[in-house]
Coordinates of C-alpha atoms in Angstrom, one line a residue:
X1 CA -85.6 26.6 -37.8
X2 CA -84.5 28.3 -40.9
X3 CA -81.4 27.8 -42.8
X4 CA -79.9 30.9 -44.2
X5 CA -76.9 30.6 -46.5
X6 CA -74.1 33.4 -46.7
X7 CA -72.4 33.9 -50.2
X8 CA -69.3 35.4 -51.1
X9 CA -71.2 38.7 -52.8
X10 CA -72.7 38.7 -49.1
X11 CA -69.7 38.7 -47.2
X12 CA -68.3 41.0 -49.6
X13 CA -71.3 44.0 -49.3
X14 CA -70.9 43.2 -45.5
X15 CA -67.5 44.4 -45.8
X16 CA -67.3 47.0 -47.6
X17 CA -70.5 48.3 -45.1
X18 CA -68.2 47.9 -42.1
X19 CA -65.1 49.5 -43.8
X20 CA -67.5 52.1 -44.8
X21 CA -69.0 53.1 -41.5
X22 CA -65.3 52.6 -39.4
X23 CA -64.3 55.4 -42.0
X24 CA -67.4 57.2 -40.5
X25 CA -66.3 57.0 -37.3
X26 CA -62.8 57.5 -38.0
X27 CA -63.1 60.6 -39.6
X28 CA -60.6 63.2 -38.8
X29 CA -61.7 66.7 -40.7
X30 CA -63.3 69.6 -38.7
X31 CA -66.6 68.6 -36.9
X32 CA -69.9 70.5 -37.4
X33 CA -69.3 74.0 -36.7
X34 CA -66.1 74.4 -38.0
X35 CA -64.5 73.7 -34.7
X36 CA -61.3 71.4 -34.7
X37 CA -60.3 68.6 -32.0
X38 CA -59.4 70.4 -28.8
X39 CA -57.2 67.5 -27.9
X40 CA -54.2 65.3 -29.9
X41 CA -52.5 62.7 -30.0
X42 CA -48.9 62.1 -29.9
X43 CA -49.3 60.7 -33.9
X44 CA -51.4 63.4 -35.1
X45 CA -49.3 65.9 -33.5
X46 CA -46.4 64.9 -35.1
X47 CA -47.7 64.4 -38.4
X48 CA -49.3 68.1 -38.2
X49 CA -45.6 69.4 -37.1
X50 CA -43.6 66.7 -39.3
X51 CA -41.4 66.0 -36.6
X52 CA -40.2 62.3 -35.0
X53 CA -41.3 60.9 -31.5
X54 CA -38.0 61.4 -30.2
X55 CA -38.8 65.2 -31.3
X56 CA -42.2 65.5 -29.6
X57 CA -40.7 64.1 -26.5
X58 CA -37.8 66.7 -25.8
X59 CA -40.9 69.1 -26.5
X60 CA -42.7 67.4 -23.5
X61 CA -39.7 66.9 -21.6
X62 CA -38.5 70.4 -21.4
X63 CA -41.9 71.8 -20.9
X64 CA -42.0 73.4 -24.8
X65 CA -45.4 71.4 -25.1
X66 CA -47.4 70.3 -21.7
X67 CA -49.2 66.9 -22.4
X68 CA -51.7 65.5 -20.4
X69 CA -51.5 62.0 -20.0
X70 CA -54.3 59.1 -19.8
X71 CA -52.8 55.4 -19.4
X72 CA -50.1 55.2 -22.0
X73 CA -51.3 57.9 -24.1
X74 CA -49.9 61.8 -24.3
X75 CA -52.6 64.2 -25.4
X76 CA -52.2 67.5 -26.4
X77 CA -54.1 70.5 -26.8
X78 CA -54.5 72.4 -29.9
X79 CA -54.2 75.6 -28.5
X80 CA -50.6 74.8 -27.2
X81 CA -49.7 73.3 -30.2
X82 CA -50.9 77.2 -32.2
X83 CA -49.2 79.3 -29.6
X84 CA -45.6 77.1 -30.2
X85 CA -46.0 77.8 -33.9
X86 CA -46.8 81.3 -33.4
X87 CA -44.3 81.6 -30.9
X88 CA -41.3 80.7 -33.2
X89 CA -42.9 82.9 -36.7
X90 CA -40.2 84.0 -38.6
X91 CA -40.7 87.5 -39.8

């Protein structure tokens, strides 16, 4: 049975690997085909609307933006969230 020894520098290029492919899959721009995410969640929809949680939940509450919920977590689709901005354009 062979010994293998792990170094620092090894740890270190194993690292920055892992950082570098969970950035991979964690990617959050437009997909191929220029489509965007159908479905949100509650964080990214707030950050795209710069509004607080207690915000997007009167939304959901009074039926301003349906939700779909799975477990704990509120999803929501894109195309509501377009047709409430469009909805309250100011001219």
């Amino acid at each position: 049975m062979a010994v293998e020894i792990i170094t620092k520098e090894d740890l270190q290029v194993f690292r920055m690997q892992l950082l570098s492919d969970l950035r991979t899959l964690l990617h959050t721009e437009k997909p191929e085909g220029g489509k965007t995410r159908s479905w949100l969640r509650s964080r990214d929809v707030r950050s795209m609307l710069n509004i607080s949680a207690g915000t997007l939940q009167n939304l959901r509450v009074t039926g301003v933006l349906r939700s779909s919920k799975v477990g704990k977590m509120h999803y929501y689709k894109m195309e509501d969230i377009d047709k409430l901005l469009s909805s309250n354009k100011q001219h």
